[in-house]
Coordinates of C-alpha atoms in Angstrom, one line a residue:
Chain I
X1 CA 21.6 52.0 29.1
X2 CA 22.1 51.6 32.8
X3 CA 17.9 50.5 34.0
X4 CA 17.5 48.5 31.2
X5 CA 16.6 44.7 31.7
X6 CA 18.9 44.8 28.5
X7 CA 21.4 44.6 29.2
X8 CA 21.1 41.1 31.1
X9 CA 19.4 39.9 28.0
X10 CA 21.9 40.5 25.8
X11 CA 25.6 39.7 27.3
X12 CA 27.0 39.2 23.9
X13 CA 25.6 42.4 22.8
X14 CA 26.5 45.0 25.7
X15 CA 29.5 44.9 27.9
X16 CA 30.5 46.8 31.0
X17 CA 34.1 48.3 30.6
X18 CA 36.0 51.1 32.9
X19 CA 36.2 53.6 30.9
X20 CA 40.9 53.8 30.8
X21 CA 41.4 56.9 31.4
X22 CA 38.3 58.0 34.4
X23 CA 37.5 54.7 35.7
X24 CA 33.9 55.3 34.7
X25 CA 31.7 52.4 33.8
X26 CA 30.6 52.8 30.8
X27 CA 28.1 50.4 28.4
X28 CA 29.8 49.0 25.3
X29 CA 27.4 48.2 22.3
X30 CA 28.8 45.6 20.1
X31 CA 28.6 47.0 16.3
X32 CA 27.1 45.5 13.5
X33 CA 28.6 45.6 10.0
X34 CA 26.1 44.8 7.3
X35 CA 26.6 42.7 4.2
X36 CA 24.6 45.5 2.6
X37 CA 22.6 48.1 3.1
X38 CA 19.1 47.8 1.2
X39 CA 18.3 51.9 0.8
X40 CA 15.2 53.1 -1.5
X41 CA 16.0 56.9 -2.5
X42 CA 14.0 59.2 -4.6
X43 CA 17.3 60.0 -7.0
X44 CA 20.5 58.3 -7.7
X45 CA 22.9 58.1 -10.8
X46 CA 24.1 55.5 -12.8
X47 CA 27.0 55.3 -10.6
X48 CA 25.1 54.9 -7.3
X49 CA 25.6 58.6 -6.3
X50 CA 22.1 59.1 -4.0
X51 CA 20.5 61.7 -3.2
X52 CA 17.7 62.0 -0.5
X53 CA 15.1 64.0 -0.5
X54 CA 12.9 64.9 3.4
X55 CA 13.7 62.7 6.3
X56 CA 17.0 60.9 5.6
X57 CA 16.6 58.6 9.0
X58 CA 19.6 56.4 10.1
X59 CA 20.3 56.3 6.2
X60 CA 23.5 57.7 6.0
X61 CA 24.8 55.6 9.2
X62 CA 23.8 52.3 7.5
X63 CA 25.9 52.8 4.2
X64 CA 29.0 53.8 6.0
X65 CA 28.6 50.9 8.5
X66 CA 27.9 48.6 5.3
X67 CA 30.0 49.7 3.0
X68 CA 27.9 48.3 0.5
X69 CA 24.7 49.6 -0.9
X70 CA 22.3 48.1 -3.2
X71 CA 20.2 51.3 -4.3
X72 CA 16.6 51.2 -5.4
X73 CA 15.6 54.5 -6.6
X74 CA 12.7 56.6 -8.2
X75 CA 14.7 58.3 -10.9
X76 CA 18.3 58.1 -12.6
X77 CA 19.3 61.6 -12.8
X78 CA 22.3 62.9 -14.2
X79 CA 25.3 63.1 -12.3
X80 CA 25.1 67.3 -12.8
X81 CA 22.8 67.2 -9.9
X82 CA 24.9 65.7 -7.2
X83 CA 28.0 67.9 -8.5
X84 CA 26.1 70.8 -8.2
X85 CA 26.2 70.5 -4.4
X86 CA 28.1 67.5 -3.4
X87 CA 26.9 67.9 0.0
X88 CA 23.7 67.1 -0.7
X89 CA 24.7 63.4 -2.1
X90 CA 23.6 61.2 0.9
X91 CA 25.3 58.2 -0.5
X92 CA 28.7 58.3 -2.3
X93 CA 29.2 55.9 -5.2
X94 CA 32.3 54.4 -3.8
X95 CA 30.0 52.6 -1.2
X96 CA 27.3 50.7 -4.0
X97 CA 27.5 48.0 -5.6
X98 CA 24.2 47.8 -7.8
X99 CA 21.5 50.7 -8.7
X100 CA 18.3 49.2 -9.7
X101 CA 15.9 51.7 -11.3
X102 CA 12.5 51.1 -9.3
X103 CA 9.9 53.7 -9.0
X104 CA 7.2 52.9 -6.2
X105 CA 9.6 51.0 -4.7
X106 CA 8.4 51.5 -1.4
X107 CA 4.8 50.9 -1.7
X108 CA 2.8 49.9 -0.5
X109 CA 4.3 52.6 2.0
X110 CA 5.6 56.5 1.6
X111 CA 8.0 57.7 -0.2
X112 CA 8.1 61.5 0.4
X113 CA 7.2 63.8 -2.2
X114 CA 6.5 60.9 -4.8
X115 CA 3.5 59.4 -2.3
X116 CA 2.9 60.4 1.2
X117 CA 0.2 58.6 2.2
X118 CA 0.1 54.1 3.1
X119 CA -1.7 52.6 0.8
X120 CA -4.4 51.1 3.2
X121 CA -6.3 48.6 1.2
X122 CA -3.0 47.1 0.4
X123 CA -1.9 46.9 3.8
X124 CA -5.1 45.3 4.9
X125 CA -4.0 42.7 2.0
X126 CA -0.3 42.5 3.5
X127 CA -2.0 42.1 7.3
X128 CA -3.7 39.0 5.9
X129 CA -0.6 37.6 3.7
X130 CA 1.3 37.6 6.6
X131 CA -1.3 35.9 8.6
X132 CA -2.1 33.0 6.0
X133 CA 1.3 33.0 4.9
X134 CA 1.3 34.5 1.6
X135 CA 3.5 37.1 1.4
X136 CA 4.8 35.3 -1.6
X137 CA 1.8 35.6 -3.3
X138 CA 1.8 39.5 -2.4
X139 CA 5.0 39.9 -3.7
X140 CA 4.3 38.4 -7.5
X141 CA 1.0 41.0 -7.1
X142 CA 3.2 43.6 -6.1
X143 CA 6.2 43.1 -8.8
X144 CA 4.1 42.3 -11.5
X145 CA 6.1 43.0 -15.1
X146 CA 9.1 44.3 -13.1
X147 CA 10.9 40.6 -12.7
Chain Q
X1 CA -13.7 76.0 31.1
X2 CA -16.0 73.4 31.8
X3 CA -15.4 70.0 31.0
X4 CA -17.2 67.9 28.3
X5 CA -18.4 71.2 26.8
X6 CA -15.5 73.2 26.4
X7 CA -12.7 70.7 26.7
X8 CA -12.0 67.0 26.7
X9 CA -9.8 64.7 28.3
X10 CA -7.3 64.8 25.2
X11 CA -7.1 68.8 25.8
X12 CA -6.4 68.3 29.4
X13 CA -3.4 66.0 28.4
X14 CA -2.5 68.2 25.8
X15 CA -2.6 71.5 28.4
X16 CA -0.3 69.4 31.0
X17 CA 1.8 68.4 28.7
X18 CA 2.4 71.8 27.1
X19 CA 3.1 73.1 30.6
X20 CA 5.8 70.8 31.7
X21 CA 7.7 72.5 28.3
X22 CA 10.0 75.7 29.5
X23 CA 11.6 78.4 27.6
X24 CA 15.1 77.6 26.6
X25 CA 14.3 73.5 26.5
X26 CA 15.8 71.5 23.9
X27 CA 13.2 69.1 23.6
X28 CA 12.6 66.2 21.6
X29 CA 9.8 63.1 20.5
X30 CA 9.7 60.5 18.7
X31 CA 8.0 58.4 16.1
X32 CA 4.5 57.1 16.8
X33 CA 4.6 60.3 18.9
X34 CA 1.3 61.8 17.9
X35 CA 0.0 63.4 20.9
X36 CA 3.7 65.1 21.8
X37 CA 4.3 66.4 18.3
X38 CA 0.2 68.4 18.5
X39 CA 1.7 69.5 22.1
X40 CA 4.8 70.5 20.9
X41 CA 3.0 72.5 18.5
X42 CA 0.6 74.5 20.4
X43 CA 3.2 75.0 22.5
X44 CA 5.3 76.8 19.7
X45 CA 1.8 78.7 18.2
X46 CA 1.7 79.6 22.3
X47 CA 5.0 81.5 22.1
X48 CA 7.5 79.6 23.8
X49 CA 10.8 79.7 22.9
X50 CA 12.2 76.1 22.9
X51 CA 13.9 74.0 20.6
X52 CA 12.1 71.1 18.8
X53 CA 14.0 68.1 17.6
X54 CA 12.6 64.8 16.2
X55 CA 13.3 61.9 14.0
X56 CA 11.8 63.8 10.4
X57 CA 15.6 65.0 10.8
X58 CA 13.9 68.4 10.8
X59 CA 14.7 71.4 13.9
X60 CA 12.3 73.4 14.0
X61 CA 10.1 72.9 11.5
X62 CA 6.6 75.6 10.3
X63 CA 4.5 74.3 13.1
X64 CA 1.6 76.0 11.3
X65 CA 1.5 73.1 8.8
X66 CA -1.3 70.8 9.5
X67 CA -0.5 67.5 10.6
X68 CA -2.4 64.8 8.4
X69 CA -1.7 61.1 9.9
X70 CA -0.9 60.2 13.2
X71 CA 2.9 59.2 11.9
X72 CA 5.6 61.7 13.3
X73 CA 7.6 60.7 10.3
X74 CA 6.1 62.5 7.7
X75 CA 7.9 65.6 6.2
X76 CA 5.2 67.5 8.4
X77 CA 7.3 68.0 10.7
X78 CA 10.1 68.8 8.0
X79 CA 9.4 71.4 6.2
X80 CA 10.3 74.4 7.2
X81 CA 12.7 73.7 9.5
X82 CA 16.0 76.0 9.9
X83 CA 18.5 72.6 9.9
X84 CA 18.8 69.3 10.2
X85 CA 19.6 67.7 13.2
X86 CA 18.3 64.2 13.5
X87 CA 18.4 60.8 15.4
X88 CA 22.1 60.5 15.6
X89 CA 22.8 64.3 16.7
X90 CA 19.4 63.8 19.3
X91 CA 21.2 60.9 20.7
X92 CA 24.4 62.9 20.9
X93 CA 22.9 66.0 22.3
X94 CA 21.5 64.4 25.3
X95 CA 24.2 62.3 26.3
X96 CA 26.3 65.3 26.2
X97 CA 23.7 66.5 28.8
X98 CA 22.1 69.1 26.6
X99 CA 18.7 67.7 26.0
X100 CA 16.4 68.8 28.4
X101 CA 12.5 66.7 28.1
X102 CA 12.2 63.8 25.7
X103 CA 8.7 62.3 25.7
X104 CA 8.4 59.1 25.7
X105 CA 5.9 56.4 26.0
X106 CA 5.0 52.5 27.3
X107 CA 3.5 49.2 26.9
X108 CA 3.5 49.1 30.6
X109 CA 5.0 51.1 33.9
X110 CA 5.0 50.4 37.4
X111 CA 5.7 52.6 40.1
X112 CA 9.5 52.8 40.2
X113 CA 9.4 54.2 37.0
X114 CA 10.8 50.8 35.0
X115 CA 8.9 50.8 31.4
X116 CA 8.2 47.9 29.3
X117 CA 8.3 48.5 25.6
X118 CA 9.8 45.1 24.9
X119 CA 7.9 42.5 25.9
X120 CA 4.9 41.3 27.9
X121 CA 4.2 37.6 28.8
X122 CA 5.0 34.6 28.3
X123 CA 7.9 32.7 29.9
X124 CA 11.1 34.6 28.8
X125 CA 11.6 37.2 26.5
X126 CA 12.4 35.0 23.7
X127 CA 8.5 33.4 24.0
X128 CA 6.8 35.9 25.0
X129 CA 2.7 36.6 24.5
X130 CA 3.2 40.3 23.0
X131 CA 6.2 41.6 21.4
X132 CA 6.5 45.1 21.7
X133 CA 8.3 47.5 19.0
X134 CA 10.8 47.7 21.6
X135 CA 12.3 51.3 23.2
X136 CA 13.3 53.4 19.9
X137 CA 16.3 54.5 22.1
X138 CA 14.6 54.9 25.8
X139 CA 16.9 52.6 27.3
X140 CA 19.8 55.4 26.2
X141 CA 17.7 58.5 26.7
X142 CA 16.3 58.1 29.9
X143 CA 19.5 57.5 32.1
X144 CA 20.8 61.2 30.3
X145 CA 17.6 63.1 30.2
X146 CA 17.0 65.5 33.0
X147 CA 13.2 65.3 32.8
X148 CA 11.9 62.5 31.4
X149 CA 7.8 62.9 30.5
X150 CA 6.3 59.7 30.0
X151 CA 3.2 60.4 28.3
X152 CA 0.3 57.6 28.2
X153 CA -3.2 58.1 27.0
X154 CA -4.8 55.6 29.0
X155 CA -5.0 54.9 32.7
X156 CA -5.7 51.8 33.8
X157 CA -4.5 48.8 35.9
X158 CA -3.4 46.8 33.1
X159 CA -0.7 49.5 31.9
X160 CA 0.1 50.8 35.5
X161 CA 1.0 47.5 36.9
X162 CA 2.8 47.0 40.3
X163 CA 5.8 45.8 39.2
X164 CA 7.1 45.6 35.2
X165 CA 8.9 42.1 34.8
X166 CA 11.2 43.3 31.6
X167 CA 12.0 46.7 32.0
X168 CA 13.3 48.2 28.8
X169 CA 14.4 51.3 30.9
X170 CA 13.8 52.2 34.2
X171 CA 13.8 55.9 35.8
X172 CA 17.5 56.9 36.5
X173 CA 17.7 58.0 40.4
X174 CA 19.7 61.3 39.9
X175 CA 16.5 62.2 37.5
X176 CA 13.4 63.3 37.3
X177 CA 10.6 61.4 35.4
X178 CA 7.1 62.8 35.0
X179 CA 4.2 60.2 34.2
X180 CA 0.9 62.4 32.7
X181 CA -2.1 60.4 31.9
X182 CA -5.6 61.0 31.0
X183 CA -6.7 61.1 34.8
X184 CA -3.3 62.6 36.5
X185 CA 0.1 63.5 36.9
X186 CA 2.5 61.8 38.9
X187 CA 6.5 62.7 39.1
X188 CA 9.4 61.0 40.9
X189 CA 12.1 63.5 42.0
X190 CA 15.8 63.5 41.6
X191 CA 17.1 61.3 44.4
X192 CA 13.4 59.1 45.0
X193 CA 12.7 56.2 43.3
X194 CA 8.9 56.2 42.9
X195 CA 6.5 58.0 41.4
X196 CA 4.0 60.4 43.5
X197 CA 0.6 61.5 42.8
X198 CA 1.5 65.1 41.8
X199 CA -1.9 66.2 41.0
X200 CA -5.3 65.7 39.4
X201 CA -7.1 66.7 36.7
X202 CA -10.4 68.9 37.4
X203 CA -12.8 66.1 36.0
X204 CA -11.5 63.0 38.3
X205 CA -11.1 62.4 42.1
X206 CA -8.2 60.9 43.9
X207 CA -10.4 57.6 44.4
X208 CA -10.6 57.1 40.9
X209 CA -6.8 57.8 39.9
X210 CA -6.6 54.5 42.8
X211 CA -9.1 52.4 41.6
X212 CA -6.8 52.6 38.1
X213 CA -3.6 52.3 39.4
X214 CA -2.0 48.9 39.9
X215 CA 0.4 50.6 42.9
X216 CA -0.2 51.6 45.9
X217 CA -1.0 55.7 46.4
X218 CA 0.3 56.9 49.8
X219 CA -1.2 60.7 49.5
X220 CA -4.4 61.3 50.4
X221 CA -4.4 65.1 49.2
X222 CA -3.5 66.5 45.7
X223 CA -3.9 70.1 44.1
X224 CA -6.4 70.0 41.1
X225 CA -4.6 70.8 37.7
X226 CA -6.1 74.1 36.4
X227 CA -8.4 73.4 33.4
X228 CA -7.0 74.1 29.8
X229 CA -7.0 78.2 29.0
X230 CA -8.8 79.6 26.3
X231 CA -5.5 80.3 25.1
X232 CA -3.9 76.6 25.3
X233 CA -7.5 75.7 23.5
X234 CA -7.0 78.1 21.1
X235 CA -3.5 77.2 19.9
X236 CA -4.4 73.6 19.9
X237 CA -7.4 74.4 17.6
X238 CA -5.1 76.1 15.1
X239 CA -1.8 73.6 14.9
X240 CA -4.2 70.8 14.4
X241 CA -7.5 71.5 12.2
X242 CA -7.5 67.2 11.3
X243 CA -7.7 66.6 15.0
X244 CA -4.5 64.2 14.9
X245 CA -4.5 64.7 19.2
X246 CA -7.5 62.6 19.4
X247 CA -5.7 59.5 18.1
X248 CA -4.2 58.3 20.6
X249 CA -7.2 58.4 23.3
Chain P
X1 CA 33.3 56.0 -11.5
X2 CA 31.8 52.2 -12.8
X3 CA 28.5 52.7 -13.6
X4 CA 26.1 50.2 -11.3
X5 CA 22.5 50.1 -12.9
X6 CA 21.6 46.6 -13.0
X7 CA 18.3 44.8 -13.3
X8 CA 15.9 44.2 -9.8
X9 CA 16.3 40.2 -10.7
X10 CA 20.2 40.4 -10.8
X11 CA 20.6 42.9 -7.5
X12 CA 18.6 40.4 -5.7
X13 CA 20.9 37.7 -6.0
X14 CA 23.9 39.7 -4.9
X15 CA 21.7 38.4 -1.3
X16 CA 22.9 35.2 -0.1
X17 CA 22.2 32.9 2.8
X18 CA 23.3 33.8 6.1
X19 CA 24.0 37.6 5.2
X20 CA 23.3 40.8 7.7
X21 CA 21.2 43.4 5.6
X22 CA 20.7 46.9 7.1
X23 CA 17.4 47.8 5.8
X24 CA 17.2 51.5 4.8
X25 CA 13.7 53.7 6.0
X26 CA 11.6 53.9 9.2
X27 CA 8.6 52.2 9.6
X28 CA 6.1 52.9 6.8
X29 CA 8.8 55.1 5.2
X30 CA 11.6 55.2 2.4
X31 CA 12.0 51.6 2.7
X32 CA 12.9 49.1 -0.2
X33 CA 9.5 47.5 0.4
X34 CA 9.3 46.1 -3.5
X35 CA 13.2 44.7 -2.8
X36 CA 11.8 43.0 0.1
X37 CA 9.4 41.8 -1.7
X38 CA 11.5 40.4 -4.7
X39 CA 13.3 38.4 -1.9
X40 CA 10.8 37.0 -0.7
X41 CA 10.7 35.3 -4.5
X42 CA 14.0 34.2 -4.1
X43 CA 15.2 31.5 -1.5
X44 CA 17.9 33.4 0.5
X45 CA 17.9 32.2 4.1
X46 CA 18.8 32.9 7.3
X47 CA 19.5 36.2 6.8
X48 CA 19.2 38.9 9.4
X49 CA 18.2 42.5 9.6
X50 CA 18.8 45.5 11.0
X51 CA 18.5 49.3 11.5
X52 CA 17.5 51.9 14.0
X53 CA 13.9 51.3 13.1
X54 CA 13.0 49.2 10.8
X55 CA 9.6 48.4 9.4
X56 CA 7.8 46.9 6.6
X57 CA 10.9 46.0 4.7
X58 CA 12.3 44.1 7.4
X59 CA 9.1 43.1 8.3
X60 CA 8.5 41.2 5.3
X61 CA 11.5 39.1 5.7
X62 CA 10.5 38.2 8.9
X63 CA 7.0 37.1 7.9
X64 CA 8.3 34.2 5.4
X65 CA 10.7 33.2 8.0
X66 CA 13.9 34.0 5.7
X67 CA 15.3 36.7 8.9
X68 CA 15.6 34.6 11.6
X69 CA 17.3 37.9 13.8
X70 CA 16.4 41.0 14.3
X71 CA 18.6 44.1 15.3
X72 CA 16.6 47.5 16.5
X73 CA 15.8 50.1 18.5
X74 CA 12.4 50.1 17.1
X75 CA 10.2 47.5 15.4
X76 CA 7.0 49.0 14.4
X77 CA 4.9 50.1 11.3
X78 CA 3.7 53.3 13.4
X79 CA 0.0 54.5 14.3
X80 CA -2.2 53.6 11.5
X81 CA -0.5 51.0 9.9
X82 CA 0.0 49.3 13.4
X83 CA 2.4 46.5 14.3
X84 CA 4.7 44.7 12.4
X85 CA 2.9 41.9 11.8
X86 CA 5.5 39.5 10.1
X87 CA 8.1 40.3 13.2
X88 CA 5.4 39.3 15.6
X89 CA 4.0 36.5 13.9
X90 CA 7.9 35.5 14.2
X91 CA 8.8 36.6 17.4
X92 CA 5.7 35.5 19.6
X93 CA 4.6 32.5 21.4
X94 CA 6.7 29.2 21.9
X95 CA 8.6 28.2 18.9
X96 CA 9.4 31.7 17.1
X97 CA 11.4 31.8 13.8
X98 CA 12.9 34.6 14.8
X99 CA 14.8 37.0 17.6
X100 CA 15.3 40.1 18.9
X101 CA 18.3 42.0 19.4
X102 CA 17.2 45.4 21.2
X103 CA 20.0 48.0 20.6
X104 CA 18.2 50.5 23.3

């Protein structure tokens, strides 16, 4: 972090601390610990056992720093899957507190391999929501018979 | 190679780029990273023998799949790979001092290397007149990376400004930092604090890399970047039949 | 194990005022875009976001004003989807709704 304008911005954020045993300086980042973590995945169980499929991001991170998950998912599978190789279960039931069936649930956007592409017309429609301030209006289109 | 017929400005950017990548680098982009992840590319289909890691969580991935949006999100660059190693581990590797290039880009940059990806305008950065996306981890990349290649596809006085007011990183001294545009290269050195005109492409003239540039250039005398090879051309071609280099430019 | 499935309407109340929500994704990506979206239905306030990168699912919140803070490396919806529209709409100008918290 050292360069960064930053750090100035942010004194509450980032703090300067000799490092106790070199003397180093070294940057401090504050952490955060979420209420929840909001994570769509492509499979969970009914227990909140998630699995996810491609890119997995920061995901992981965010549910441990949480330590509570509200899950949207594609599918409910069967909890065979994730005991067939445990490693593969990004997100441990322990950590979630509600699973919420909810296929397309990041659409307009991608959800790799269930849609890879943005839905463009609906993003022109999101642009323009947010400009006449209407996401509201979006949203009812959006969750239409799923309320 | 003749310019406008056989090549373009965007291969020119893409051949410097690919040529600042050495055998044995660990080296790594980011997201909204088009033009790196098509250089990044080529430069596997060319043979060399580095290490690519990005945020798709992927290392390595089949660079022979075709890009198809200008995202470096997708699973394109996921599929195929050997592990994954992602944003957390990236960070990790290069603050152990293992990373070796990450290329990274800017709203604005001014001579002494500080980058704005925060803000621009405005009174303070709370009110400003364009909020950026912010650095997507420059600010903790760029003091650990030992060459830094900031890669901007256009050149021009409004993003090469004489002095950055919020600088989300700046060039670390004991670094080096590498600045390739559409016109030119320019590269501070470990121990300086400024960039230098490094060299020109064929298609441009010193005069017109000043006449774009919001600092002041001191040299009066630069080697001419060879054009791209039919090789480089070639390779570029065959990682990226949609094109997804032009983007950017 | 306690089984967790619950309705979309009943998870979305386990969101109150004032809370910190990391929001899962990057950019146009894996996000819980159609959560976002159900809170936006809903009246929590002052909430604030975070996450390495977020994007439209933060974005959202930010457009109807209910995130008044955001936490990120990276705001963005990437290339072709641009901007974040919402988080600048917030952020910019002289009276924004909402603020920035760069974590590098």
């Amino acid at each position: 972090m050292w360069g960064s304008d930053l750090l100035e911005q942010n004194p509450d954020f980032y703090k300067v601390f000799e490092c106790p045993w070199t003397g180093e300086k070294v940057v401090c980042v504050r952490s955060l610990k979420p209420d929840y973590s909001l994570i769509h995945v492509q499979e969970a169980d009914i227990y909140g056992n998630a699995r996810i499929l491609g890119p997995a991001y920061q995901d992981w991170l965010m549910s441990r720093a949480s330590g509570k998950v509200i899950l949207t998912t594609e599918r409910i599978v069967g909890t065979y899957r994730m005991q067939e190789e445990p490693k593969l279960t990004a997100i441990p039931h322990l950590l979630v507190e509600a699973v919420v069936e909810l296929p397309g649930g990041a659409k307009h956007g991608i959800c790799y391999p269930e849609y890879l592409t943005v839905d463009f017309d609906l993003h022109k429609e999101y642009q323009k929501a947010v400009k006449n301030g209407e996401v509201p209006k979006f949203a009812e289109k959006m969750l239409e018979g799923r309320l | 190679m003749e310019y406008g017929k056989d090549y373009g400005k965007e291969e020119m950017f893409a051949a410097a780029c690919i040529r600042e990548i050495q055998e044995g680098d660990n080296v790594f982009h980011g997201l909204a990273s088009s033009t790196p992840m098509v250089v990044m590319k080529a430069a596997k289909e060319l043979g060399k023998d580095f290490n690519y890691v990005t945020l798709s969580d992927g290392l390595d991935h089949d660079w022979l799949r075709p890009p198809y949006s200008a995202s470096t999100l997708t699973e394109n660059t996921y599929i195929g790979s050997v592990a994954t190693f992602g944003l957390d581990d990236i960070f990790d590797l290069f603050a152990r001092g293992q990373g070796h290039i990450a290329f990274l880009s800017c709203l604005q940059i001014d001579k002494t290397g500080r980058i704005a990806m925060s803000v621009l305008g405005g009174p303070d950065y709370d009110h400003s007149a364009l909020r950026g996306p912010g650095g997507a981890g420059t600010a903790s990349i760029v003091p650990c990376c030992p060459r830094t290649i900031i890669w901007k596809c256009a050149h021009d006085t409004r993003t090469m400004v004489p002095h950055v007011k919020f600088a989300t990183t700046t060039a670390a001294k004991d670094k080096s930092m590498t600045l390739i545009t559409p016109l030119c290269i320019f590269r501070k050195a470990p121990g300086e604090t400024e960039f230098k005109l490094d060299s020109i492409f064929p298609y441009t003239t010193i005069e017109e890399v000043k006449e774009n540039t919001g600092w002041e250039i001191a040299e009066t005398e630069v080697p001419v970047l060879d054009p791209p090879t039919a090789e480089e051309l070639a390779a570029l071609k065959k990682v990226d039949p949609n094109y997804i280099l032009g983007y950017e430019f | 194990m306690k089984e967790k499935v619950t309705t979309l309407d009943k998870a979305l109340d386990l969101v109150k005022d004032g809370m910190l929500l990391a929001v899962g994704g990057n950019a146009m990506h894996r996000n819980p875009t159609l959560f976002s979206l159900g809170l936006t239905l809903k009246g929590a306030k002052n909430l604030k976001v975070c996450g390495a990168a977020p994007g439209i699912g933060a974005d959202i919140l930010c457009a109807t004003g209910q995130a008044d803070r955001a936490y990120f490396g990276f705001f963005g919806l990437e290339n072709e989807a641009g901007l974040a529209p919402g988080m600048r709409k917030a952020m910019q100008g002289e009276n924004p709704t909402a603020y920035a918290t760069e974590g590098s």
